[in-house]
């Protein structure tokens, strides 16, 4: 009996460590990444790349915004799924809906014009050494760095690699 309890506790600890530091399944809530991701899809998120490496431009990531929690006790941070647009040290601006990095228009072939009709502009923002600028692919309906500001590196939790559910939507995210 004691041996069974010890094994159970060990398995629970291992599962929690894997979820915290390696792999997690996260459900999409909302339309901010449409057409890349759809509401209620379940994504495979890996965390190991960012334990020792840094996010790259165009990575689809899971992140936290400062002060955003899903519980009233402020214990569980709320996840957001966004795409990395600006990297540390770069200057990000938006001119009539086109993102510019250090004054050069950014190619974003994954954007769907149907979800990017509002051609808004944004004054230049220069990112600090540990800051990233993230945006949703549905630029018309995304709460992202344009509103909450750049994110610190520690706010980026993991990289989205695939949609696993529903099965008919199974695909890799690049």
Short mmCIF file of C-alpha atoms in Angstrom, two decimals:
data_model
loop_
_atom_site.label_atom_id
_atom_site.label_comp_id
_atom_site.label_asym_id
_atom_site.label_seq_id
_atom_site.Cartn_x
_atom_site.Cartn_y
_atom_site.Cartn_z
CA UNK A 1 0.00 0.00 0.00
CA UNK A 2 2.76 2.46 0.94
CA UNK A 3 4.69 1.50 -2.18
CA UNK A 4 1.63 2.24 -4.35
CA UNK A 5 1.17 5.65 -2.71
CA UNK A 6 4.83 6.55 -3.24
CA UNK A 7 4.59 5.54 -6.91
CA UNK A 8 1.42 7.58 -7.36
CA UNK A 9 2.99 10.67 -5.77
CA UNK A 10 6.09 10.23 -7.95
CA UNK A 11 3.97 10.01 -11.12
CA UNK A 12 2.02 13.12 -10.15
CA UNK A 13 5.25 15.04 -9.54
CA UNK A 14 6.67 13.88 -12.88
CA UNK A 15 3.47 14.89 -14.70
CA UNK A 16 3.52 18.35 -13.10
CA UNK A 17 7.20 18.84 -13.99
CA UNK A 18 6.56 17.81 -17.61
CA UNK A 19 3.63 20.24 -17.81
CA UNK A 20 5.63 23.06 -16.21
CA UNK A 21 8.87 22.68 -18.18
CA UNK A 22 8.32 20.56 -21.30
CA UNK A 23 4.89 20.10 -22.92
CA UNK A 24 1.38 21.39 -22.40
CA UNK A 25 -1.91 21.19 -24.28
CA UNK A 26 -3.66 24.56 -24.45
CA UNK A 27 -7.13 25.35 -25.79
CA UNK A 28 -7.59 28.43 -27.99
CA UNK A 29 -10.08 30.88 -26.55
CA UNK A 30 -11.19 33.61 -28.92
CA UNK A 31 -10.44 34.71 -32.46
CA UNK A 32 -7.28 36.82 -32.14
CA UNK A 33 -5.17 34.33 -34.14
CA UNK A 34 -7.72 33.66 -36.88
CA UNK A 35 -7.01 32.31 -39.61
CA UNK A 36 -3.95 30.49 -38.19
CA UNK A 37 -5.83 29.17 -35.13
CA UNK A 38 -9.53 28.81 -34.52
CA UNK A 39 -11.54 29.18 -31.31
CA UNK A 40 -11.66 25.95 -29.22
CA UNK A 41 -8.81 24.19 -31.05
CA UNK A 42 -6.34 22.38 -28.78
CA UNK A 43 -2.68 23.19 -29.42
CA UNK A 44 0.50 21.32 -28.58
CA UNK A 45 2.83 23.75 -26.82
CA UNK A 46 6.45 22.92 -26.07
CA UNK A 47 8.46 24.86 -23.52
CA UNK A 48 11.94 23.39 -23.88
CA UNK A 49 13.01 25.69 -26.76
CA UNK A 50 12.67 28.71 -24.54
CA UNK A 51 14.32 27.22 -21.45
CA UNK A 52 17.69 27.71 -23.13
CA UNK A 53 16.87 29.61 -26.31
CA UNK A 54 15.01 32.74 -27.32
CA UNK A 55 11.82 33.26 -29.31
CA UNK A 56 12.32 33.99 -32.99
CA UNK A 57 10.36 36.25 -35.30
CA UNK A 58 7.07 34.69 -36.44
CA UNK A 59 7.05 32.04 -33.69
CA UNK A 60 3.49 31.41 -32.49
CA UNK A 61 3.79 31.52 -28.71
CA UNK A 62 1.86 31.19 -25.49
CA UNK A 63 2.46 34.17 -23.21
CA UNK A 64 1.20 35.95 -20.12
CA UNK A 65 0.28 39.62 -19.88
CA UNK A 66 1.22 41.50 -16.72
CA UNK A 67 -1.61 41.52 -14.19
CA UNK A 68 -3.90 39.12 -16.10
CA UNK A 69 -5.13 36.12 -14.10
CA UNK A 70 -7.96 33.63 -14.52
CA UNK A 71 -8.81 33.38 -10.84
CA UNK A 72 -9.84 35.96 -8.25
CA UNK A 73 -6.84 35.17 -6.01
CA UNK A 74 -4.30 36.10 -8.72
CA UNK A 75 -2.63 32.68 -8.58
CA UNK A 76 -3.18 31.33 -12.09
CA UNK A 77 -1.91 33.51 -14.94
CA UNK A 78 -4.05 33.76 -18.06
CA UNK A 79 -2.53 32.44 -21.29
CA UNK A 80 -2.61 34.35 -24.56
CA UNK A 81 -1.57 32.98 -27.95
CA UNK A 82 0.20 35.45 -30.23
CA UNK A 83 2.89 35.70 -32.89
CA UNK A 84 6.32 37.20 -32.19
CA UNK A 85 6.78 40.25 -34.41
CA UNK A 86 9.50 42.38 -32.82
CA UNK A 87 12.73 41.19 -31.20
CA UNK A 88 14.91 42.80 -28.50
CA UNK A 89 16.58 46.03 -29.61
CA UNK A 90 14.37 46.53 -32.67
CA UNK A 91 12.06 49.44 -33.37
CA UNK A 92 8.51 48.40 -34.28
CA UNK A 93 6.06 50.73 -36.01
CA UNK A 94 2.86 50.26 -37.98
CA UNK A 95 1.97 52.35 -41.00
CA UNK A 96 -1.54 51.89 -42.39
CA UNK A 97 -1.68 48.29 -41.17
CA UNK A 98 1.83 47.30 -42.30
CA UNK A 99 4.30 46.37 -39.56
CA UNK A 100 7.75 47.91 -39.96
CA UNK A 101 10.88 46.65 -38.21
CA UNK A 102 13.61 49.29 -38.04
CA UNK A 103 11.81 51.13 -40.85
CA UNK A 104 11.57 48.11 -43.18
CA UNK A 105 8.13 46.56 -43.98
CA UNK A 106 7.76 43.09 -42.47
CA UNK A 107 6.61 40.26 -44.74
CA UNK A 108 3.73 38.42 -43.09
CA UNK A 109 2.40 35.85 -45.59
CA UNK A 110 0.30 34.12 -42.91
CA UNK A 111 -2.07 37.10 -42.52
CA UNK A 112 -5.56 36.84 -44.01
CA UNK A 113 -6.79 40.11 -45.50
CA UNK A 114 -10.33 39.29 -44.33
CA UNK A 115 -9.17 39.76 -40.72
CA UNK A 116 -6.94 42.75 -41.37
CA UNK A 117 -9.15 45.43 -42.87
CA UNK A 118 -8.54 48.18 -40.33
CA UNK A 119 -5.37 49.83 -41.53
CA UNK A 120 -4.30 51.36 -38.23
CA UNK A 121 -0.96 53.00 -37.57
CA UNK A 122 1.23 52.99 -34.47
CA UNK A 123 4.09 55.24 -33.44
CA UNK A 124 7.54 53.58 -33.26
CA UNK A 125 8.35 51.57 -30.13
CA UNK A 126 11.95 50.58 -29.43
CA UNK A 127 12.25 47.30 -27.56
CA UNK A 128 14.65 46.88 -24.66
CA UNK A 129 17.19 44.04 -24.42
CA UNK A 130 14.66 41.59 -22.91
CA UNK A 131 11.44 42.73 -24.65
CA UNK A 132 9.35 41.24 -27.45
CA UNK A 133 6.48 42.67 -29.48
CA UNK A 134 3.65 40.16 -30.06
CA UNK A 135 0.54 40.46 -32.20
CA UNK A 136 -2.44 38.32 -33.12
CA UNK A 137 -2.86 37.29 -36.75
CA UNK A 138 -6.39 38.72 -36.62
CA UNK A 139 -5.19 42.30 -36.39
CA UNK A 140 -8.76 43.62 -36.42
CA UNK A 141 -9.58 41.77 -33.19
CA UNK A 142 -6.48 41.16 -31.07
CA UNK A 143 -5.47 42.39 -27.64
CA UNK A 144 -1.70 42.38 -28.10
CA UNK A 145 1.46 44.49 -27.69
CA UNK A 146 -0.22 47.38 -29.48
CA UNK A 147 -2.40 47.68 -26.38
CA UNK A 148 -0.51 46.02 -23.49
CA UNK A 149 2.98 47.01 -24.61
CA UNK A 150 6.05 44.88 -25.19
CA UNK A 151 6.43 41.67 -23.19
CA UNK A 152 9.41 40.74 -21.07
CA UNK A 153 11.14 37.52 -22.10
CA UNK A 154 9.91 35.72 -18.97
CA UNK A 155 6.27 36.33 -20.08
CA UNK A 156 6.73 34.04 -23.11
CA UNK A 157 6.03 30.50 -21.92
CA UNK A 158 6.21 28.19 -24.92
CA UNK A 159 5.96 27.69 -28.66
CA UNK A 160 2.88 26.36 -30.44
CA UNK A 161 3.77 23.46 -32.77
CA UNK A 162 0.51 21.84 -33.79
CA UNK A 163 -3.25 21.72 -33.53
CA UNK A 164 -4.30 18.34 -32.16
CA UNK A 165 -8.05 18.78 -31.72
CA UNK A 166 -10.46 18.52 -33.40
CA UNK A 167 -8.88 15.70 -35.42
CA UNK A 168 -10.25 17.05 -38.69
CA UNK A 169 -8.15 20.19 -38.08
CA UNK A 170 -4.94 18.32 -37.18
CA UNK A 171 -1.98 20.28 -38.57
CA UNK A 172 1.46 21.71 -37.83
CA UNK A 173 1.90 25.38 -37.01
CA UNK A 174 4.93 26.95 -38.65
#
